[in-house]
Short mmCIF file of C-alpha atoms and ligand atoms in Angstrom, two decimals:
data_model
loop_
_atom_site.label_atom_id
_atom_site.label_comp_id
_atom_site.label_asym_id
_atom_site.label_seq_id
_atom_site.Cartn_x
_atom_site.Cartn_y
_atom_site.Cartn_z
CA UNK A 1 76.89 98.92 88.01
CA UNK A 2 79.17 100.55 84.99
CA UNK A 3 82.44 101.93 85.62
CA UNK A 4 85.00 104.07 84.32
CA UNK A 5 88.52 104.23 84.86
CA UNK A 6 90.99 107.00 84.05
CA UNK A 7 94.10 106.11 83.12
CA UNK A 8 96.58 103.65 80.47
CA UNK A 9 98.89 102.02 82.83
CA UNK A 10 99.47 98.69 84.86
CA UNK A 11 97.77 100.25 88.03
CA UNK A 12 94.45 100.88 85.85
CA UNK A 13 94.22 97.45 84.36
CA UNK A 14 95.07 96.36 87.88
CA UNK A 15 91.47 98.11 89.26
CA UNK A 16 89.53 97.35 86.47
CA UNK A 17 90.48 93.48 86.30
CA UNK A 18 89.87 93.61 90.17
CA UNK A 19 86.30 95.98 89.96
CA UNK A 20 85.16 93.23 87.17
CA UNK A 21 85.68 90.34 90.03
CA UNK A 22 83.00 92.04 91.62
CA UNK A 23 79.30 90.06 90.83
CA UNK A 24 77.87 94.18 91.35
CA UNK A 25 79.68 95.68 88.22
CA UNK A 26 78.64 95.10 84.74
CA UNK A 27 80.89 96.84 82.96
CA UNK A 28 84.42 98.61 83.16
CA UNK A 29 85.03 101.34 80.84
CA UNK A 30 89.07 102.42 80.39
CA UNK A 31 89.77 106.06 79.05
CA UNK A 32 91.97 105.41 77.51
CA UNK A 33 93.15 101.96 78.68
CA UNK A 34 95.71 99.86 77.20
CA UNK A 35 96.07 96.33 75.46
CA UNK A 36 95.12 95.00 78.26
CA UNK A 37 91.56 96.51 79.46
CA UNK A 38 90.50 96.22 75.76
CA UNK A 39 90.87 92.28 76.25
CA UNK A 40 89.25 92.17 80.03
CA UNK A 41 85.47 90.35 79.10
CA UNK A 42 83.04 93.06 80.26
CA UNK A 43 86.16 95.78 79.86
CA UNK A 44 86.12 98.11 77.14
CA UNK A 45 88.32 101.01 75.85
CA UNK A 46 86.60 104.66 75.31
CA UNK A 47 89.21 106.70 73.39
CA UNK A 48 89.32 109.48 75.44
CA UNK A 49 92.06 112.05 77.05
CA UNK A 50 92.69 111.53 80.80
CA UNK A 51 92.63 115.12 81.41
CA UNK A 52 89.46 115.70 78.51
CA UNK A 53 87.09 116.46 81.55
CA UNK A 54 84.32 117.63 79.45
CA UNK A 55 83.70 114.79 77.28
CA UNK A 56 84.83 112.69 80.15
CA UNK A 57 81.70 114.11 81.76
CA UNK A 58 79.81 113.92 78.69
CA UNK A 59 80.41 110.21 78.35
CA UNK A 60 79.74 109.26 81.95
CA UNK A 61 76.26 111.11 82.15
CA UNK A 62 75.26 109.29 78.92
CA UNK A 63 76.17 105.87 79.97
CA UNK A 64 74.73 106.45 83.33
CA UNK A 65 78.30 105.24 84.97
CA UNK A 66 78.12 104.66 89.41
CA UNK A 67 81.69 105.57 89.55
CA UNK A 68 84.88 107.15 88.14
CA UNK A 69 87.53 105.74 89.52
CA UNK A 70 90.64 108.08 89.11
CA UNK A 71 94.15 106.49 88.14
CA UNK A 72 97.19 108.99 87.68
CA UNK A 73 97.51 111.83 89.59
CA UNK A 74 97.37 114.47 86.63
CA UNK A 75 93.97 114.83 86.21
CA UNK A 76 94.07 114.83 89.65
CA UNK A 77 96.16 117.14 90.12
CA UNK A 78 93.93 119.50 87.41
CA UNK A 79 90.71 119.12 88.91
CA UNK A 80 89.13 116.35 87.64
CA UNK A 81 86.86 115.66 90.78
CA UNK A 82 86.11 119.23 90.93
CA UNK A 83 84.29 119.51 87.51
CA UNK A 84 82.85 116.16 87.77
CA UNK A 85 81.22 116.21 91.21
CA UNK A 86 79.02 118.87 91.26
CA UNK A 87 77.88 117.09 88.04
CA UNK A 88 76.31 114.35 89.97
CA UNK A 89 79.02 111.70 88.88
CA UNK A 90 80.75 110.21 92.02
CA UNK A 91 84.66 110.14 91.63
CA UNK A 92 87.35 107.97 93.87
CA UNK A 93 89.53 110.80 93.82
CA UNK A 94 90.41 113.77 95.69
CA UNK A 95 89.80 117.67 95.01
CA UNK A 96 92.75 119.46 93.01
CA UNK A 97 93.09 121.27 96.52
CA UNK A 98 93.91 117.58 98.16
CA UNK A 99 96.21 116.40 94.86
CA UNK A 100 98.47 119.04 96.21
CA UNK A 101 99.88 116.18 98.43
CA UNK A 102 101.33 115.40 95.45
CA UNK A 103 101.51 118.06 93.11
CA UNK A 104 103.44 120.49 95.25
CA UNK A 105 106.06 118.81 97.47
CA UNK A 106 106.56 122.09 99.61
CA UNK A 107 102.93 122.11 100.04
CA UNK A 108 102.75 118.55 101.52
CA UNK A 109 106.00 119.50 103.66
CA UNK A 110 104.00 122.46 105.15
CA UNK A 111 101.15 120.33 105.53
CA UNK A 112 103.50 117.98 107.58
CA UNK A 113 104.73 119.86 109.71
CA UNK A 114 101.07 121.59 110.53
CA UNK A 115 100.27 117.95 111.37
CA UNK A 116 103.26 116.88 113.51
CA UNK A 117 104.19 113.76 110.87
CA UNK A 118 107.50 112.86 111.34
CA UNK A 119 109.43 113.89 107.90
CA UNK A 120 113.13 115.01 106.50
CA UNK A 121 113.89 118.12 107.16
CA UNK A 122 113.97 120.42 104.32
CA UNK A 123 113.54 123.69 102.57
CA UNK A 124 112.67 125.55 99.48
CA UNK A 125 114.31 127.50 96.63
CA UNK A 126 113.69 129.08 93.86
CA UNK A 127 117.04 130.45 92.97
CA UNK A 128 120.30 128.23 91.49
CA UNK A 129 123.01 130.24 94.04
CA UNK A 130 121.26 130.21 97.38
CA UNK A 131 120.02 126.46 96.69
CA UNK A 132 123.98 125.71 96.24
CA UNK A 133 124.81 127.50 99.02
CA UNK A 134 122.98 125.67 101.07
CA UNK A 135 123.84 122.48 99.89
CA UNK A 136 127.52 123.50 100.60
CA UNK A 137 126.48 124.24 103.89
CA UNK A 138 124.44 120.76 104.42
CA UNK A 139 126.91 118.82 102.99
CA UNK A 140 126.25 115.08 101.12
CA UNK A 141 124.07 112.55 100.73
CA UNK A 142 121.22 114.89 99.92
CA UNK A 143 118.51 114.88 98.08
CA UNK A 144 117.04 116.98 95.49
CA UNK A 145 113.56 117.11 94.24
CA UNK A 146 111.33 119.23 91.86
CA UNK A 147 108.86 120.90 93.46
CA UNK A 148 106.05 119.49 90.78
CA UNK A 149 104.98 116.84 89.10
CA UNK A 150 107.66 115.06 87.42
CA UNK A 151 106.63 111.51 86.73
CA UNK A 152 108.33 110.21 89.33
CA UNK A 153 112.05 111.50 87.49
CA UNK A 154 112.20 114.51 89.41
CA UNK A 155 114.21 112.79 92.45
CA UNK A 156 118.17 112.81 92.60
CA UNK A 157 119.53 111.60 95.95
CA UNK A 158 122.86 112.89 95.33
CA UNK A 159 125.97 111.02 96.99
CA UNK A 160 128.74 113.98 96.10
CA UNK A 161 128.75 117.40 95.69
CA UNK A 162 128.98 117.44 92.02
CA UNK A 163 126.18 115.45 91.37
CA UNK A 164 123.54 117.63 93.34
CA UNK A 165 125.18 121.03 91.18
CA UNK A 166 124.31 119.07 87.88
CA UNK A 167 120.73 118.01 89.73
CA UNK A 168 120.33 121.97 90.39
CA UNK A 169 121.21 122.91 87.22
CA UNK A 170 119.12 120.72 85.35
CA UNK A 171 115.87 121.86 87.68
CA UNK A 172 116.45 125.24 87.28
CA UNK A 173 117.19 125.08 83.58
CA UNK A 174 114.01 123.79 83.18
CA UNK A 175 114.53 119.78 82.31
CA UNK A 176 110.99 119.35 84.33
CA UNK A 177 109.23 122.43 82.93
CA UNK A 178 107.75 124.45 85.55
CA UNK A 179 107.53 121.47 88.36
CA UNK A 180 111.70 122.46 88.81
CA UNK A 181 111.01 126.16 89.26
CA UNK A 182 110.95 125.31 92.72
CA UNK A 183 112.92 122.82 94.20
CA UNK A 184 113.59 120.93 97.53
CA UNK A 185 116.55 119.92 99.06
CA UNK A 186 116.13 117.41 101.99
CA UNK A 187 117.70 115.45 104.25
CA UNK A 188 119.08 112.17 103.25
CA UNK A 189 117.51 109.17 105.26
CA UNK A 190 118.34 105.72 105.32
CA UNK A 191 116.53 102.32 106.40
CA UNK A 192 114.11 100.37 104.14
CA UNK A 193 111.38 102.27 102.32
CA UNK A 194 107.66 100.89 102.77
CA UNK A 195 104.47 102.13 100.79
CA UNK A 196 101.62 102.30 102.68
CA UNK A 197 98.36 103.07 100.48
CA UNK A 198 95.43 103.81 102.72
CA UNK A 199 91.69 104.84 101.78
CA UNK A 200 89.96 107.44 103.01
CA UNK A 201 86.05 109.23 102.96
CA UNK A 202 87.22 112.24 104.52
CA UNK A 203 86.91 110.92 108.08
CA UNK A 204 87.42 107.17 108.25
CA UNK A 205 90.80 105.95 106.97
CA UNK A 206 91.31 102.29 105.95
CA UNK A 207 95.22 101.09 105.20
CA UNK A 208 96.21 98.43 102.87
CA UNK A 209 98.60 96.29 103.51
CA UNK A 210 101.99 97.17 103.35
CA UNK A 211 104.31 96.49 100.23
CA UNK A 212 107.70 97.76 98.92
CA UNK A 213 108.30 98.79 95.50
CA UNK A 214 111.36 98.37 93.71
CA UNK A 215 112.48 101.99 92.13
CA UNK A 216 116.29 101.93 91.04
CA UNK A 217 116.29 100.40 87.56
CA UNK A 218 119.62 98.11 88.08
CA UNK A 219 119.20 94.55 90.00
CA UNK A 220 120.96 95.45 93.77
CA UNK A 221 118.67 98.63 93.96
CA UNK A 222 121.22 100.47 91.38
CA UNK A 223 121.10 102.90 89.15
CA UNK A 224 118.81 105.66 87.86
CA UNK A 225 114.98 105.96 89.31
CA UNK A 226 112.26 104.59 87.75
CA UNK A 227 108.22 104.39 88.25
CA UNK A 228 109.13 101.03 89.85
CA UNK A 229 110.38 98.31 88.47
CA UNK A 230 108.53 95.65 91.24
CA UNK A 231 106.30 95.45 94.23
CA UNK A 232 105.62 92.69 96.82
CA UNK A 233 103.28 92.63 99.63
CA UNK A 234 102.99 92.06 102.28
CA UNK A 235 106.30 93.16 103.83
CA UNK A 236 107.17 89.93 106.07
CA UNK A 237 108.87 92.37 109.07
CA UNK A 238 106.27 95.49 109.08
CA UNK A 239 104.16 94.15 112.03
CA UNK A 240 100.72 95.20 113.19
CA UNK A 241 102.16 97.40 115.93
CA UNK A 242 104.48 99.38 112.98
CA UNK A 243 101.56 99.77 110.66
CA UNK A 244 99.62 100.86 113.63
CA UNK A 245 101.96 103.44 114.76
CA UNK A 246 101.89 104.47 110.84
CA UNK A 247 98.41 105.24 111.05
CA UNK A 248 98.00 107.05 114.46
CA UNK A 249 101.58 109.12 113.76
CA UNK A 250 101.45 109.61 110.11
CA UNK A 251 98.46 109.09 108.36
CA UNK A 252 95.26 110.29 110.79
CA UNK A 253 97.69 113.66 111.43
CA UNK A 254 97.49 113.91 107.91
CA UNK A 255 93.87 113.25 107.17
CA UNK A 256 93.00 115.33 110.66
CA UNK A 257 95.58 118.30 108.97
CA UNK A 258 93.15 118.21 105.41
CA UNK A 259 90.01 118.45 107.38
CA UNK A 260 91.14 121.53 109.67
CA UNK A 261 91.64 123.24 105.89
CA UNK A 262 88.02 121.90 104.72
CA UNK A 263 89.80 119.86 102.31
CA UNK A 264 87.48 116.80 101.02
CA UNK A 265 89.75 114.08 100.70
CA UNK A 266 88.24 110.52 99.31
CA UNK A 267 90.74 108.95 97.47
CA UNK A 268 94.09 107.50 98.41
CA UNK A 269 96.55 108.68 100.77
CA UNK A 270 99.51 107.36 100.07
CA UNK A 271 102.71 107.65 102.35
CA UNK A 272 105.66 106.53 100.63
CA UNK A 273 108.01 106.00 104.07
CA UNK A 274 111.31 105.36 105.26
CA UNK A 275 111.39 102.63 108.43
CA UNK A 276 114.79 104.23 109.93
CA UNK A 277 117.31 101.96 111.59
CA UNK A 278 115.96 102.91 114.97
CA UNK A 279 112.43 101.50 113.54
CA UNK A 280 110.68 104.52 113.37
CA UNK A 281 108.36 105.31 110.32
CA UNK A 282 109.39 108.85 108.27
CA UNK A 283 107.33 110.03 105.13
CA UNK A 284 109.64 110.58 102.27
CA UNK A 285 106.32 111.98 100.22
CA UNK A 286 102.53 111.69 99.42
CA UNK A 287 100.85 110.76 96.37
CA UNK A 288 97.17 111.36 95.81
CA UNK A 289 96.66 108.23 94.07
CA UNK A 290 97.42 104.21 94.01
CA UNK A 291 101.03 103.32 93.87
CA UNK A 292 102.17 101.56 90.72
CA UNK A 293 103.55 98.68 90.38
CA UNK A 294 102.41 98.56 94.59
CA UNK A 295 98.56 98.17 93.70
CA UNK A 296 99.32 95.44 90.91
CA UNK A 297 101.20 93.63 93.72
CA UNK A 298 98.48 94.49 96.19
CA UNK A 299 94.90 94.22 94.59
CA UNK A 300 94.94 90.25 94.09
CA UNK A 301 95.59 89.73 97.74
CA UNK A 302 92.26 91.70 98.24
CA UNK A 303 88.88 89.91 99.56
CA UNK A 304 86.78 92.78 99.86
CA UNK A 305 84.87 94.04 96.56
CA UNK A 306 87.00 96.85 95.46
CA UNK A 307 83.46 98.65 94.20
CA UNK A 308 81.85 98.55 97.72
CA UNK A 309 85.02 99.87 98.74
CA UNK A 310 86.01 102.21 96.22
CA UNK A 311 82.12 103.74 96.24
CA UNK A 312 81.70 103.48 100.14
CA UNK A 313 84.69 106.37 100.19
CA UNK A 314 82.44 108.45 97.79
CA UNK A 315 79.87 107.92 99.75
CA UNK A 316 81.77 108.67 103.04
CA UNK A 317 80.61 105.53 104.53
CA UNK A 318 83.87 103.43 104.51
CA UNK A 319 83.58 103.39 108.02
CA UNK A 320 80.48 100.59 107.14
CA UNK A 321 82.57 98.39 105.23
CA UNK A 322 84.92 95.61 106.12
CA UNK A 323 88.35 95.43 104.87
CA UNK A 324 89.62 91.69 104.26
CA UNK A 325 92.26 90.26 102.94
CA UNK A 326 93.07 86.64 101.32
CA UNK A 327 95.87 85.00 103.25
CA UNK A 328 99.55 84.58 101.36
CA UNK A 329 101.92 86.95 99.22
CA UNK A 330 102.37 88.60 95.83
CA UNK A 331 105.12 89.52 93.93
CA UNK A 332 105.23 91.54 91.15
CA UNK A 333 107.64 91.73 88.30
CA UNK A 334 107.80 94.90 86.00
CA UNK A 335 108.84 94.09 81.89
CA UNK A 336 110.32 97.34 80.58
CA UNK A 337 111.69 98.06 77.11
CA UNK A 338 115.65 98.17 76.96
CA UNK A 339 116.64 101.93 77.74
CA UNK A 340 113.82 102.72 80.32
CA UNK A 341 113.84 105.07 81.91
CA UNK A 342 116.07 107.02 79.33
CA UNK A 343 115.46 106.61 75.55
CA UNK A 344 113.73 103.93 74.33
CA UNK A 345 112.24 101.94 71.57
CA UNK A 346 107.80 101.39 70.74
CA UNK A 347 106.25 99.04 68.71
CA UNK A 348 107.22 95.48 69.53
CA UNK A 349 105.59 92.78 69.29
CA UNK A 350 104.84 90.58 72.72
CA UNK A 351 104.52 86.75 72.65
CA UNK A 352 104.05 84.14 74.94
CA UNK A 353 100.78 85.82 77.00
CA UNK A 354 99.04 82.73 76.76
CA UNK A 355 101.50 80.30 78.25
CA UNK A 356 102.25 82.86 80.91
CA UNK A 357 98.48 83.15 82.18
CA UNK A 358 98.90 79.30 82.20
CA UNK A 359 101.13 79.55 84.98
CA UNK A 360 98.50 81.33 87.38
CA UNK A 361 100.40 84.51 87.02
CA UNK A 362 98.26 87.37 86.42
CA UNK A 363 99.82 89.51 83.50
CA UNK A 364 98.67 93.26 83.96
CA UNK A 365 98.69 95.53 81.04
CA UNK A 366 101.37 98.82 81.63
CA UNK A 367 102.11 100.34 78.81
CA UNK A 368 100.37 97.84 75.51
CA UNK A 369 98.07 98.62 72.61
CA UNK A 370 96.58 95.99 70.22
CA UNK A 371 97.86 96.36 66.57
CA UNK A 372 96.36 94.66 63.54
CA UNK A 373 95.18 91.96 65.87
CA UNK A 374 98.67 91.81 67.27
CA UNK A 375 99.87 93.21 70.88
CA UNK A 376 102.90 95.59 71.03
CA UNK A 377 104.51 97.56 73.22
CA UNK A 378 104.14 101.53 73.61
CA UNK A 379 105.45 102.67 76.82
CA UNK A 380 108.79 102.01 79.20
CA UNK A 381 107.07 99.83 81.59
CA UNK A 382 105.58 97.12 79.14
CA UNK A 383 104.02 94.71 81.23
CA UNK A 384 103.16 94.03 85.59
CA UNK A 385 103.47 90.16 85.88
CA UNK A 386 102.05 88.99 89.33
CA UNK A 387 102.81 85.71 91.21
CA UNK A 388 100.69 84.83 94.06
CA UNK A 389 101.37 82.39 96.90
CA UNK A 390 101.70 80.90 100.11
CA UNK A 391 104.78 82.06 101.04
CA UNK A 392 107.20 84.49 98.67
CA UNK A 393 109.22 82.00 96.95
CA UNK A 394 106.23 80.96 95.37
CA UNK A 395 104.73 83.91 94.82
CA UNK A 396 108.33 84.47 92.99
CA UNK A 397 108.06 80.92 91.41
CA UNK A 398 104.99 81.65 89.58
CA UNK A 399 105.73 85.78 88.54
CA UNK A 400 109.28 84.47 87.28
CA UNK A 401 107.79 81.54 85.68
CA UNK A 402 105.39 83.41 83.55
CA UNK A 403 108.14 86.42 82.61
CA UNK A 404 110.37 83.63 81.52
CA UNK A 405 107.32 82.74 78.51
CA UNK A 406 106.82 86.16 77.39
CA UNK A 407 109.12 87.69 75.06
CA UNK A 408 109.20 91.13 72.92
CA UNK A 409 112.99 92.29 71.24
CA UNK A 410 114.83 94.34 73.82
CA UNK A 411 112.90 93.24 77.15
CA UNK A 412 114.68 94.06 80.57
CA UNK A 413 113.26 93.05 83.93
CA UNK A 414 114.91 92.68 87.33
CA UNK A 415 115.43 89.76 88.08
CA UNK A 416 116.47 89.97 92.13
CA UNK A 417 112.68 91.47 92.88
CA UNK A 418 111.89 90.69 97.03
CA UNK A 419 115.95 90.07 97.02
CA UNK A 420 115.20 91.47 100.24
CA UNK A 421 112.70 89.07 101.97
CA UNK A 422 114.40 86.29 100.77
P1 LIG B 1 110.11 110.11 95.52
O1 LIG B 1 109.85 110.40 94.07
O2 LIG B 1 109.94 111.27 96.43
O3 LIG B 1 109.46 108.84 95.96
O4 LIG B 1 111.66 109.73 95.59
C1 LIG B 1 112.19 108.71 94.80
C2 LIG B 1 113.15 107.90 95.63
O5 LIG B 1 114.23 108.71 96.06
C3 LIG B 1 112.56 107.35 96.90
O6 LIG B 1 111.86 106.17 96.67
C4 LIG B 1 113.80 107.13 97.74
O7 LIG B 1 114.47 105.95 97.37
C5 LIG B 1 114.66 108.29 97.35
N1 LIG B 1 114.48 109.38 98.32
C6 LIG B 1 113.59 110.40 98.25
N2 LIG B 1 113.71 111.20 99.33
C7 LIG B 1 114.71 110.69 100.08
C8 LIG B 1 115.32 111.08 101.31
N3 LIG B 1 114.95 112.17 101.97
N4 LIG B 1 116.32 110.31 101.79
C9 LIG B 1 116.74 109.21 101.11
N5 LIG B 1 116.21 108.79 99.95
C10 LIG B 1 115.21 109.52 99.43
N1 LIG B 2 105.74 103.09 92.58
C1 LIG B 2 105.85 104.40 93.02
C2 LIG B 2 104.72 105.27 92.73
O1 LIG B 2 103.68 104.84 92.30
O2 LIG B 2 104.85 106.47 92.95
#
């Protein structure tokens, strides 16, 4: 079987190294892909836009691909699955109208609340004075967020007044477009924050398991948001009962919420959550897609071919498949360019791939292009490097140990990734 993949980023080399484990698929097509698909054996780059849907279309009819397997959210969030579908290509992805999970952060608060899911309060404006006002009257912490799409920048938790009037300001003077027309100002929660990523057909729902993602960019959880700077899974203290109770109170609502609004969901749900101090499980927000760097962390713990999996929810017949897992832990350690997530620099050249593979580590492709034979770097997040093992510290061992051989000029990492399990 021949697959494509949408999408450039860690998270996509991440599925398509794991779909070509798989003795049923052939090939693995990237569009566009990165450094790092072009070099999978069987993988192969197709120069094409992530949001292109007609060619997209046009190249999957002609090469007679199974399955499109759906990356980022934007082309979810434009429809992708809607044009391709009723071509007769099947897409691991939901309908524009279920990307709203994501794309609209009111709209998944509505949808919360429909469903009884335990969330922050909140509510929406779309005018600078009022949305002051209010924060006057709620006081700080709170937390501001574009309504949209804003690459995962669109977040300020702000600790003092002053910092949520420059957060308003900025949204409503347009530093995220149109996604900060609208914005959300929440309740500020505290505890530990958990991603749970769960598939779904529409009816049956199958969670992964449980991993936390590093977002601040400074080592101590400091510092300006990021896409997320690390991931390790599983989460040692996030027991079977807690992920239980996140399935019947959070995630079947949900699922039960998109089917009362005919809503064909079969993709990935996932709840990005807050475990408060009491131990109760609150969604901060949805995504419509795999979390990234969690899936890089998550995928090589996986014993179940991602294509049976991955096709069975196209097929709405996950309910038929087994979900497994390989026992131990993963860890994984993002490589950014110096700057990230602000300004920075393109172009340089990464070494020391080879004697980092050595190490067992599996390096995953985020933002990489091959250049005159050479590798360089052309994104923020560079590189996902990910240590597996029996217990953490040598899942950390091994990710460490193969950062510590690659170099490119003006490299940052963490380095106090799983600080917390530790
Ligand atoms: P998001 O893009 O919605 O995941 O938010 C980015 C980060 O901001 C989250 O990972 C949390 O660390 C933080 N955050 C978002 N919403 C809240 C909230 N209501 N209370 C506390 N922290 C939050
Ligand atoms: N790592 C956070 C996200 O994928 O949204």
């Amino acid at each position: 079987m021949k697959i494509l993949v949408i999408g450039s980023g860690g998270r996509e080399h991440a599925l398509a190294w794991k779909l070509l484990q798989s003795p049923s698929v052939s090939q693995v097509f990237c569009a566009p892909g990165n450094g790092g698909t072009a070099a999978l054996v069987n993988g192969q780059n197709v120069p094409l836009a992530e949001t292109d849907f007609a060619a997209i279309a046009r190249f999957a009819l002609e090469k007679e691909i199974a399955l499109v397997v759906v990356g980022p959210e934007m082309p979810l969030a434009m429809g992708i699955t809607d044009v391709l579908t009723p071509q007769g290509i099947a897409v691991f992805g939901p309908s524009q109208a279920g990307a709203q999970i994501e794309s609209s952060k009111t709209w998944a608060k509505t949808l919360m609340i429909a469903a009884g899911v335990p969330t922050a309060q909140s509510q929406t404006f779309s005018n600078l004075d009022q949305a002051k006002a209010y924060v006057q009257e709620q006081g700080v912490p709170i937390v501001i967020k574009a309504d949209g799409l804003a690459a995962g920048k669109g977040v300020t938790v702000a600790m003092t007044l002053e910092a949520a009037w420059i957060a308003l300001e900025e949204a409503f003077q347009g530093k995220f477009g149109l996604a900060g027309s609208q914005v959300l100002i929440e309740e500020y929660l505290t505890g530990q924050e958990v991603s749970v990523l769960a598939l779904t057909d529409g009816r049956t729902l199958r969670s992964f398991l449980p991993a936390q993602d590093h977002k601040p960019i400074g080592e101590g959880d400091t510092g300006p948001n990021t896409g997320g700077m690390g991931a390790y899974a599983p989460i040692p203290w996030v027991t079977p009962a807690l992920m239980e109770r996140i399935d019947q109170e959070i995630l079947i609502p949900v699922l039960q919420e998109l089917q009362a609004r005919q809503i064909d969901y079969r993709g990935v749900l996932y709840a990005g959550l807050m475990i408060t101090p009491e131990g109760n499980p609150k969604v901060i927000e949805f995504n419509c897609r795999f979390g990234d760097p969690e899936i890089e962390a998550i995928l090589p713990l996986l014993d179940t071919p991602l294509d049976q999996l991955l096709l069975a929810c196209t097929q709405q017949r996950l309910a038929e498949v087994k979900l497994a897992w390989k026992p131990g832990f993963s860890a994984c350690v993002v490589m950014a360019a110096g700057g990230y997530p602000g300004h920075y620099t393109k172009g340089h050249a990464i070494i020391g791939l080879e004697a980092a593979a050595a190490t067992g580590a599996v390096v995953f492709h985020a933002g990489t292009q091959a250049q005159n034979q050479n590798l360089v770097s052309s994104g923020g997040r560079v590189l996902s490097v990910t240590g597996t093992g029996a217990t953490f510290v040598e899942a950390l061992e091994q990710a460490y140990g193969a950062v510590s051989h690659i170099q490119f000029s003006d490299c940052y990492y963490r380095r106090d990734i799983g600080y917390r399990v530790q």
